[in-house]
Amino acid sequence: MNELSKARQLVDQAWQRLEHWERNIAAAQALLEDARASRPHDPQVLTCLGAVLCDRALYHEAEAVLRDALAQGSLDRHTTLNLAVAVFHTGTRRQALALFGAAAKLQPSASTWAAYFDPHGT
């Protein structure tokens, strides 16, 4: 099982058992940070790391990582969608809506995932 699969499993477990949230989400972030250290230009690693950072409400950090994924050529729906989630919290509503619209036109990668987003929450 590669780092992305392991990280995804940890994130899924974090959502299923909230009492283990912090431990599992921190472990997922650590796995992805290690993957990023060895593959700093891998858009899939950056996209997954951005999702985890969003899930941890580290939106400024997530935005930087996800913009890097786009700069590396990512055409993954999850990259743009996760960036929209980050920008929803760091930028303007207009910027976020533009990114949500752009994400809707792309195809998602099976290797990445979307950050949690509740448009009615804060």
Phi, psi and omega in degrees: 000128182277175184300320182295317179295318179296317180296318179298319178298317178296319178295314178301317178295324179298318180288328181283327182231087186297339177292342177254013185309299188299317180297312184289318183290325176293321178294320177297316179298317180298317177301315183288326175295321176296318178297320179295323179298324181270337179224070188294344182249015182277110184297331179290318177298314181297320179296315180292319177298319177299321177298314181295318178297321175297315180298334178268005180064030175260066192291323179295317178295318179299317180301315180297316181296317183288325174295325176296318178301318178294320178296333178277002174100012181299131173244018183282130178305321182296327178299308183291322178296315179295323175296320177300318178298314180298313183293331175305327182262344184246337185243219180254159177302320180299316178298316181296316181297322177298319179290320176300319178296318179295321180297323182298339182269356184252164177262140178279148173278145176287344183269350183242179179210166181268143172291156175293138176213126175243105183294345180262350180268185177241000000 
